Coordinates of C-alpha atoms in Angstrom, one line a residue:
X1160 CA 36.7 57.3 -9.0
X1161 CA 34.6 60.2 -9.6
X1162 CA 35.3 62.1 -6.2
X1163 CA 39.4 61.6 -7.1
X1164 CA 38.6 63.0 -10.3
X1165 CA 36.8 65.7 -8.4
X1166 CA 39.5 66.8 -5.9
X1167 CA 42.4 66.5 -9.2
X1168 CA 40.6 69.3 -10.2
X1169 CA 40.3 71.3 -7.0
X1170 CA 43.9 70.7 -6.9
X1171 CA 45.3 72.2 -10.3
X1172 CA 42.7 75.0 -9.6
X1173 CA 44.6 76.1 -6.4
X1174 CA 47.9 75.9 -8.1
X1175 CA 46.8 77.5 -10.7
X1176 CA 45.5 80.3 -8.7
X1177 CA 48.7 80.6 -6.5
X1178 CA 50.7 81.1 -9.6
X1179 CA 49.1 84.1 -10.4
X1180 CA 49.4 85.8 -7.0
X1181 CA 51.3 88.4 -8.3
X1182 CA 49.6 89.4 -11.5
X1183 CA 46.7 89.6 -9.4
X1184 CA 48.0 92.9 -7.8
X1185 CA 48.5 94.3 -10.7
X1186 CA 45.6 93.2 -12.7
X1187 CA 42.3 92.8 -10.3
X1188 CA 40.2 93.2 -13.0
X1189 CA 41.3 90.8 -14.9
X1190 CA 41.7 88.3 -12.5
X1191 CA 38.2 88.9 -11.1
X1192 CA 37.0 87.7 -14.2
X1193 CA 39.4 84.9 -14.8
X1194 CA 38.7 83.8 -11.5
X1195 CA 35.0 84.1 -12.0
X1196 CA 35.2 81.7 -15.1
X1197 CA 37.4 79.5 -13.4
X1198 CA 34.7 79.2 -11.0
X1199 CA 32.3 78.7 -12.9
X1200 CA 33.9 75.7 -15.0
X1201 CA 34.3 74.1 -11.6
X1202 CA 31.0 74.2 -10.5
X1203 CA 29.7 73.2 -13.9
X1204 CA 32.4 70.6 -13.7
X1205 CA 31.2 69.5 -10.1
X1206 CA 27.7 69.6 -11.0
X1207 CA 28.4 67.0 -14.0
X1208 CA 30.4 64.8 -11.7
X1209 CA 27.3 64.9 -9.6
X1210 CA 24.8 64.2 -12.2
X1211 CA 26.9 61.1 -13.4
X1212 CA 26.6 59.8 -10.0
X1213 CA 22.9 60.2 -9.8
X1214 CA 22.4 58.7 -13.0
X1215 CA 24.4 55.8 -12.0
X1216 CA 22.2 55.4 -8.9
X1217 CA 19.4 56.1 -11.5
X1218 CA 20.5 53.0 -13.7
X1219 CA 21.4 50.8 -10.7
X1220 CA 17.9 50.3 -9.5
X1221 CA 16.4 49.3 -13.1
X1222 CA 19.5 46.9 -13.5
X1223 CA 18.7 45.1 -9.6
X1224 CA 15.2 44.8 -11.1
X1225 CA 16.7 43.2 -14.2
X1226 CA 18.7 40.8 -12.2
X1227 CA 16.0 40.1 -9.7
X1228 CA 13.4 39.0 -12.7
X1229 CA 16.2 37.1 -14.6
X1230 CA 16.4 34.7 -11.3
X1231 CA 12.8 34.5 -11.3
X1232 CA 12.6 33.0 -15.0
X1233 CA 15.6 31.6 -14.9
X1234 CA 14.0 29.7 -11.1
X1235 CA 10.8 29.0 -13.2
X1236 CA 12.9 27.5 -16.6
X1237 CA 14.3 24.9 -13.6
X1238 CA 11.2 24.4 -11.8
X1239 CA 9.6 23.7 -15.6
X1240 CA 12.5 21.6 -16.8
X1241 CA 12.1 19.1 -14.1
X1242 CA 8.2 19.1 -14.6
X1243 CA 8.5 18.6 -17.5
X1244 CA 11.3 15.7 -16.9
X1245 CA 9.3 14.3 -14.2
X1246 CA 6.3 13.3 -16.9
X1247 CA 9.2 11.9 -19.1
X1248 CA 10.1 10.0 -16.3
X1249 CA 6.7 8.5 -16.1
X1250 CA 5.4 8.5 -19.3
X1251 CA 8.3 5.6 -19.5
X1252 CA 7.6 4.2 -16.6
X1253 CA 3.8 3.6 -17.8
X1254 CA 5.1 2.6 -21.5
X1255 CA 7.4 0.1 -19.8
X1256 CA 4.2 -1.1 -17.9
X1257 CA 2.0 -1.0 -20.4
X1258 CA 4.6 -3.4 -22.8
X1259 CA 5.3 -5.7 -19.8
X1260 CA 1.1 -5.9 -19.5
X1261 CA 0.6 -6.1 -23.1
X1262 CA 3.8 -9.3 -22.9
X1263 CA 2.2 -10.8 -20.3
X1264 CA -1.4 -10.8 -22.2
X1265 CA 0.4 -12.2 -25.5
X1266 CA 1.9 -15.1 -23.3
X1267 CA -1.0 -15.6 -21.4
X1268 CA -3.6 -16.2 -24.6
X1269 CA -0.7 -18.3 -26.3
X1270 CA -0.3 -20.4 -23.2
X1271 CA -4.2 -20.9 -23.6
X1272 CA -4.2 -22.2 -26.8
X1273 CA -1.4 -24.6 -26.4
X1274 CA -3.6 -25.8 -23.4
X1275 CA -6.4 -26.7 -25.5
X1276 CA -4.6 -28.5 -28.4
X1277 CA -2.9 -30.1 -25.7
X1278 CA -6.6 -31.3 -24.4
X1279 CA -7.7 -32.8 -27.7
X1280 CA -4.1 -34.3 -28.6
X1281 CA -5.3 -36.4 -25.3
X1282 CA -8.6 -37.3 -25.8
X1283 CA -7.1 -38.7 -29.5
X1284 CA -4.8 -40.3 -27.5
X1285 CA -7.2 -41.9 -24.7
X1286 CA -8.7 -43.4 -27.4
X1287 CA -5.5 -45.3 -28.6
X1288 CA -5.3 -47.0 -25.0
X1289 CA -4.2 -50.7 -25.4
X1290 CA -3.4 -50.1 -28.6
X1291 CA 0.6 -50.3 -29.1
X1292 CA 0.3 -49.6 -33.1
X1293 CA 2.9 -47.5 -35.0
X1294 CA -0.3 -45.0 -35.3
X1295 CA -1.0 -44.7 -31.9
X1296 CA 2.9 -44.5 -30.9
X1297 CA 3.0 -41.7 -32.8
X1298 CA -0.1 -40.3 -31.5
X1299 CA 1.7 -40.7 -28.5
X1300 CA 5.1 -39.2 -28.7
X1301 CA 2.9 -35.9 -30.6
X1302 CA 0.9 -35.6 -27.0
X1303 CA 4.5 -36.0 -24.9
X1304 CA 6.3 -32.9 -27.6
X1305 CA 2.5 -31.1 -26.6
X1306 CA 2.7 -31.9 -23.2
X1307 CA 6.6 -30.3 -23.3
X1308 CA 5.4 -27.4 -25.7
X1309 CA 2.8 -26.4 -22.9
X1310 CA 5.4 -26.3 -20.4
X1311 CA 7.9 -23.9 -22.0
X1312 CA 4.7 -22.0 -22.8
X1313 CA 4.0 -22.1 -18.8
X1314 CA 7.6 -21.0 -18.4
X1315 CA 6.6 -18.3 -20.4
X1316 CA 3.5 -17.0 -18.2
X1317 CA 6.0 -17.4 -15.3
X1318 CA 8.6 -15.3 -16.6
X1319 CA 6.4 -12.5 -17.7
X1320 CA 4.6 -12.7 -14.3
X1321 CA 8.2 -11.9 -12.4
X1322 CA 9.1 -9.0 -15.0
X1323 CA 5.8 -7.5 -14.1
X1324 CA 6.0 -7.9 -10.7
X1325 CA 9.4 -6.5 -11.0
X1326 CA 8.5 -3.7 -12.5
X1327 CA 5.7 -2.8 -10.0
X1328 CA 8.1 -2.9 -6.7
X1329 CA 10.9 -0.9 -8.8
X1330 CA 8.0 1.9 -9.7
X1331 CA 6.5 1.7 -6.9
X1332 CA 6.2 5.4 -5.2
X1333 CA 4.6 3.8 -1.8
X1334 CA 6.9 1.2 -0.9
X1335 CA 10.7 2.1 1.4
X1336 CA 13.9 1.4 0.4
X1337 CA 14.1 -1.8 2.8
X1338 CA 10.7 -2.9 1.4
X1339 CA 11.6 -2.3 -2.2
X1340 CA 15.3 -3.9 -2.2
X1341 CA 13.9 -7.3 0.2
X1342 CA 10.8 -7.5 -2.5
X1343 CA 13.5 -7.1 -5.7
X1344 CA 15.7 -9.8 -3.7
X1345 CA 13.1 -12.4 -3.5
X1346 CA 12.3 -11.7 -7.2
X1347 CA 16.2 -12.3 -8.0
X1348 CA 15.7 -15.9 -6.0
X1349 CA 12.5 -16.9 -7.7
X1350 CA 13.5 -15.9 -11.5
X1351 CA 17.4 -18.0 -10.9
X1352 CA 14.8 -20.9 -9.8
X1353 CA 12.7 -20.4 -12.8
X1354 CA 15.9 -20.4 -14.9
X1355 CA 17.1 -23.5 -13.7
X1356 CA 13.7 -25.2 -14.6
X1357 CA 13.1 -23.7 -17.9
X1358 CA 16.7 -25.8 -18.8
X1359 CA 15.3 -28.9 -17.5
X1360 CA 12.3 -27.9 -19.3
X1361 CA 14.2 -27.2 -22.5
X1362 CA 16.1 -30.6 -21.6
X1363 CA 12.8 -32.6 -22.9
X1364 CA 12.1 -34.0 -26.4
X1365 CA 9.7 -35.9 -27.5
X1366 CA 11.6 -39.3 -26.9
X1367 CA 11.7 -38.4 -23.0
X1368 CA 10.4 -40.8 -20.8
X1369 CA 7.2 -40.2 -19.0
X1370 CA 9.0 -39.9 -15.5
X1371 CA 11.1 -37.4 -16.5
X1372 CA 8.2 -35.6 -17.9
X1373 CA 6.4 -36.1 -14.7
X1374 CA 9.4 -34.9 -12.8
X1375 CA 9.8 -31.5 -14.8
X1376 CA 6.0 -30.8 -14.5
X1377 CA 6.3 -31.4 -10.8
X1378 CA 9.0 -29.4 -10.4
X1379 CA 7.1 -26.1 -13.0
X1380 CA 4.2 -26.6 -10.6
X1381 CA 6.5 -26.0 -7.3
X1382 CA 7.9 -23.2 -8.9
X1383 CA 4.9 -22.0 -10.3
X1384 CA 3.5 -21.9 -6.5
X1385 CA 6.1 -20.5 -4.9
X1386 CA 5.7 -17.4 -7.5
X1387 CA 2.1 -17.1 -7.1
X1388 CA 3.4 -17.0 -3.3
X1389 CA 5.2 -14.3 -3.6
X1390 CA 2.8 -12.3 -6.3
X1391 CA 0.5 -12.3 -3.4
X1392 CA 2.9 -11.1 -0.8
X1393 CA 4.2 -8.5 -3.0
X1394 CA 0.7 -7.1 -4.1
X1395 CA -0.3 -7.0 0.1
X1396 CA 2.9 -5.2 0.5
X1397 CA 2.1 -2.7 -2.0
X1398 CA -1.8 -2.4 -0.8
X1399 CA -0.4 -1.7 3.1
X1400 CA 2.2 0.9 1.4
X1401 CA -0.6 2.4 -0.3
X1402 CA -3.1 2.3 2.1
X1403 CA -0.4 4.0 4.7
X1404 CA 0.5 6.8 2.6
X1405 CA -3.4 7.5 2.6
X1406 CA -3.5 7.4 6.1
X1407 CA -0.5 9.9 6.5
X1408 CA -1.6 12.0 4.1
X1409 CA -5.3 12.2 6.1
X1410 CA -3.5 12.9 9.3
X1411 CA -1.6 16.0 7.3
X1412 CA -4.9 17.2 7.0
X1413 CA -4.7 18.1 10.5
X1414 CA -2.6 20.6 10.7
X1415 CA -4.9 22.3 7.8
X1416 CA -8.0 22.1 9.9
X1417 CA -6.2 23.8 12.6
X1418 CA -4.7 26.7 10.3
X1419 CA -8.1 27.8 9.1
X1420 CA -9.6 27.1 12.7
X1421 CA -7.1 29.8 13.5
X1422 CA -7.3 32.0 11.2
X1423 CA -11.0 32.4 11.5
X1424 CA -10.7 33.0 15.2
X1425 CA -8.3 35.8 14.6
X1426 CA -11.0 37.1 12.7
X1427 CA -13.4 36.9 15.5
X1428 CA -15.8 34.0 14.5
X1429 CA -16.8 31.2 15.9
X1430 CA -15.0 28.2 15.9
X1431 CA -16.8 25.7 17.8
X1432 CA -18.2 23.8 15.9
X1433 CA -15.3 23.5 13.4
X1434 CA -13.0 22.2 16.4
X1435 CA -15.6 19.5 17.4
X1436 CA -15.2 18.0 13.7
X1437 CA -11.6 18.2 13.9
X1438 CA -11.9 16.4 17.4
X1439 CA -13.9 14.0 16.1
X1440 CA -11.5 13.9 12.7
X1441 CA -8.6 13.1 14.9
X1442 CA -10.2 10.4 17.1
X1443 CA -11.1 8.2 14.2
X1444 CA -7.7 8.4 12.7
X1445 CA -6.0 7.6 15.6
X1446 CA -8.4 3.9 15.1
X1447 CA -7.6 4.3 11.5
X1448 CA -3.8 4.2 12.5
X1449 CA -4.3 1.3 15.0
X1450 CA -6.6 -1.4 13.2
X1451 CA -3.6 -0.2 10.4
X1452 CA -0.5 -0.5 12.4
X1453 CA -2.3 -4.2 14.2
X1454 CA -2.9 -5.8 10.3
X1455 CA 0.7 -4.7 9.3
X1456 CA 2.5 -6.1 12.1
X1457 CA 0.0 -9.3 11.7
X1458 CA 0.5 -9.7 8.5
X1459 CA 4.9 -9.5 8.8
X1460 CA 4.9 -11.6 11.8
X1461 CA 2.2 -14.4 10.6
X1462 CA 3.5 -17.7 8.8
X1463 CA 1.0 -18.4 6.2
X1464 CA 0.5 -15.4 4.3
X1465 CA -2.6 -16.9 2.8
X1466 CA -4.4 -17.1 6.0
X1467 CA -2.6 -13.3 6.9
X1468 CA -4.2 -12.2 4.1
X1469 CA -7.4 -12.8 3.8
X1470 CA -7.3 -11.6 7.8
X1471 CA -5.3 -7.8 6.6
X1472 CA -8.2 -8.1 3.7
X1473 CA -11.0 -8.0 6.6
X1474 CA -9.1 -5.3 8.3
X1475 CA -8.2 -3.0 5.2
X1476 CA -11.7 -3.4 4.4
X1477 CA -12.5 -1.7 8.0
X1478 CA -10.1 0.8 7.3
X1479 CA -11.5 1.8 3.8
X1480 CA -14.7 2.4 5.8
X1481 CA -12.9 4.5 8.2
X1482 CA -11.2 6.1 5.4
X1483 CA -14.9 6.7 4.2
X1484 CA -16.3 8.5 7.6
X1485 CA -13.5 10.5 7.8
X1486 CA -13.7 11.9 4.1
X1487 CA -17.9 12.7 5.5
X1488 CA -16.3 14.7 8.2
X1489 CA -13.9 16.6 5.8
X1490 CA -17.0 17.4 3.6
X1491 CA -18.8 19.4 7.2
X1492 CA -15.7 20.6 8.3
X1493 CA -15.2 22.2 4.7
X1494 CA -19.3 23.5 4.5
X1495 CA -18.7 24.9 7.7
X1496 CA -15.6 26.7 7.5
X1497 CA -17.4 28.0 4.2
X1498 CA -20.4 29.1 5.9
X1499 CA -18.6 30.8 8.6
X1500 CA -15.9 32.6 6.3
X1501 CA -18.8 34.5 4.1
X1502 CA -20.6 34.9 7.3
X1503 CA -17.4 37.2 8.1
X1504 CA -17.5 38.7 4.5
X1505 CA -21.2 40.0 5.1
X1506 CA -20.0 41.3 8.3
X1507 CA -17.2 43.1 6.8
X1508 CA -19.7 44.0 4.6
X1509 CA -22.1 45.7 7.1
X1510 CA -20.0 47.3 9.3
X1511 CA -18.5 49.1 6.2
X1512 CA -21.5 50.1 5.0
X1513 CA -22.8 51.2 8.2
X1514 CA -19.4 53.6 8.8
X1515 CA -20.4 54.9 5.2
X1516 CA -24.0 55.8 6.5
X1517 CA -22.1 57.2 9.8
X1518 CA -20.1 59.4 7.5
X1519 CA -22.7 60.6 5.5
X1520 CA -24.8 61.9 8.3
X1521 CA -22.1 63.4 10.1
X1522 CA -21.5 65.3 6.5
X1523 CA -24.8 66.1 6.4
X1524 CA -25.0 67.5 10.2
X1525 CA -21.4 69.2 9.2
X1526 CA -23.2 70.9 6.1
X1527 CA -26.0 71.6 8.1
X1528 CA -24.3 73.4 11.5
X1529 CA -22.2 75.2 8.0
X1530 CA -25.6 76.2 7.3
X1531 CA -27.0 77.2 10.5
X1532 CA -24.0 79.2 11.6
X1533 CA -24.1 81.2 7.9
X1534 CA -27.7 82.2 9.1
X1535 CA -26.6 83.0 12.2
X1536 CA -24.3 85.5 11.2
X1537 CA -26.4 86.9 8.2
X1538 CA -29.0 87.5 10.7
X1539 CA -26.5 89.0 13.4
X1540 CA -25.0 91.6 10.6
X1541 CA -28.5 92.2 9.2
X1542 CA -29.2 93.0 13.4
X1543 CA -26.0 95.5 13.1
X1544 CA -26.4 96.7 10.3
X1545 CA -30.0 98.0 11.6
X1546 CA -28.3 98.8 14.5
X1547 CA -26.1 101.4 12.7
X1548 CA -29.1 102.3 10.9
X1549 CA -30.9 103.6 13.9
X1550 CA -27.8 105.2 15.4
X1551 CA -27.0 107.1 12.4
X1552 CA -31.0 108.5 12.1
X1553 CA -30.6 109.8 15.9

């Protein structure tokens, strides 16, 4: 826009001037100093059209700089919004924990206490044995509402053991997809069973028979098992999660070994040593990985997970000590690469100062050849000038 603006006015100048041709034969003064005037109002004119443009170039750069730190902060607002959601996230996460814990607990302590009422409400009615009086009866139909009472309460404990367990596999960070949604699926199965007995449960009153209280405690205790089954399962499945991601995260620590083993080589030190540690870092990761890989594959394939258990307990043991050795090896590796890196600095260190010293007594040879030549040629003019001396006496 500026440079159209800039030739429109090149363009009415010329006109202008061919349009006053004639007059110019007549008056040359005149027109010498029009024309002069003319040209200067152009070149002022172009020199503003220039400046403009410089000053927009001028204003461009602060405003790309403007831009550029505006997408930094606004980068960093994002990067500190979803910081700061990701501790929302699990603050809830450990309040829900916490109030499934703190249920649990509640549950637990009342289940207790029902228990031991329930103990003393049949020692009373041991007592009454033989004894078919209305007292006793009574005694006896109180122990049976107890005995009912104490199950619901069990059903209670059972319940708040699934929601906990629950909510362990669905915040679980270690556990995959397929783990997490065949763990939350056996959990759906177990809390429709407990459902189905807590009815039955709910089903007694005190003028149930004894069977069919026998038959519903039966059928609590089955269910009751087949939980604490699965509670052990679940927490095995979360310790070889756990345990995995630690062993992954170690063998990420490889590629850091090597990076500083690198760099310091570039550098010119030596490196030996720090390479034997990583050797020997690698080697007892790779067993790590095996005796891991061996009790997880155990452990899926084996039919009684109690017995697969207490075996992946042996092993996880074994690779805790691993786990152990390798964090010693870490600590060396570290002291070394340490040692070795200000080992460097001094060198640095040295060498500079030694060029320093080299510079200094080449000044001082520099200042002193200066010095040596300045007496040189004092003494060869003080030669001449006695020279001239002697000549101009003769």
């Amino acid at each position: 826009m500026a440079l159209l603006k800039k030739c429109a006015s090149l363009a009415v100048l010329v006109i202008f001037m061919l349009s006053i041709v004639p007059l110019a034969l007549a008056e040359e003064a005149a027109t010498e100093e029009t024309t002069s005037e003319d040209t200067s109002a152009t070149d002022v004119e172009e020199t503003d059209v220039e400046d403009k443009e410089v000053d927009k170039e001028k204003d461009a750069q602060p405003r790309k700089v403007r831009e550029a730190q505006k997408k930094i902060a606004n980068a960093r607002n994002r990067i500190a919004g979803a910081q700061q959601e990701v501790k929302r996230d699990m603050k809830e996460v450990q309040e829900r924990l916490r109030e499934v814990r703190e249920k649990y607990q509640e549950v637990r302590a009342a289940h207790r206490e029902n228990k031991d009422k329930l103990l003393e409400m049949n020692r009373v009615v041991k007592a009454c044995k033989g004894d078919d009086s209305e007292d006793c009866e009574a005694k006896r139909k109180e122990l049976r509402a107890g005995v009912i009472r104490h199950l619901s309460k069990t059903t209670d404990v059972i319940e708040r053991s699934l929601e906990r367990l629950t909510e362990r596999v669905e915040t679980s960070e270690v556990l995959t997809d397929e783990e997490r949604s065949d763990a939350l699926a056996r959990l759906d199965n177990l809390t429709a069973d407990l459902t189905a007995t807590r009815e039955k449960v709910d089903g007694l009153t005190k003028n149930s028979t004894v069977e069919e209280i026998r038959t519903v405690i039966k059928e609590v205790k089955e269910t009751w098992k087949e939980i604490r089954k699965e509670e052990r399962r679940i927490v095995a499945l979360l310790a070889h999660a756990k345990l995995g991601e630690v062993v992954e995260k170690h063998e990420g620590l490889v590629q850091s070994m090597q990076a500083r083993i690198d760099n310091l080589a570039k550098q010119g030190a030596d490196t030996t040593e720090l390479e034997t540690i990583k050797a020997e870092f690698e080697t007892l990761l790779a067993k790590i990985r095996e005796d891991y890989n061996t009790a997880k594959e155990e452990w899926q394939a084996a039919e009684d997970k109690k017995a697969a258990l207490d075996a992946w307990k042996d092993v996880q043991q074994n690779v805790r000590d691993g786990m152990k050795e390798a964090r010693e090896l870490l600590r060396d590796f570290t002291r070394k690469f340490v040692e070795l890196k200000q080992g460097l600095a001094e060198e640095k260190k040295d060498a500079k100062e030694a060029e320093e010293e080299e510079d200094e007594e080449e000044s001082e040879n520099e200042t002193s050849d200066s010095e040596n030549e300045t007496e040189e040629n004092e003494t060869e003019e003080n030669e001449s000038d006695s020279e001239e001396n002697t000549t101009s006496e003769e």
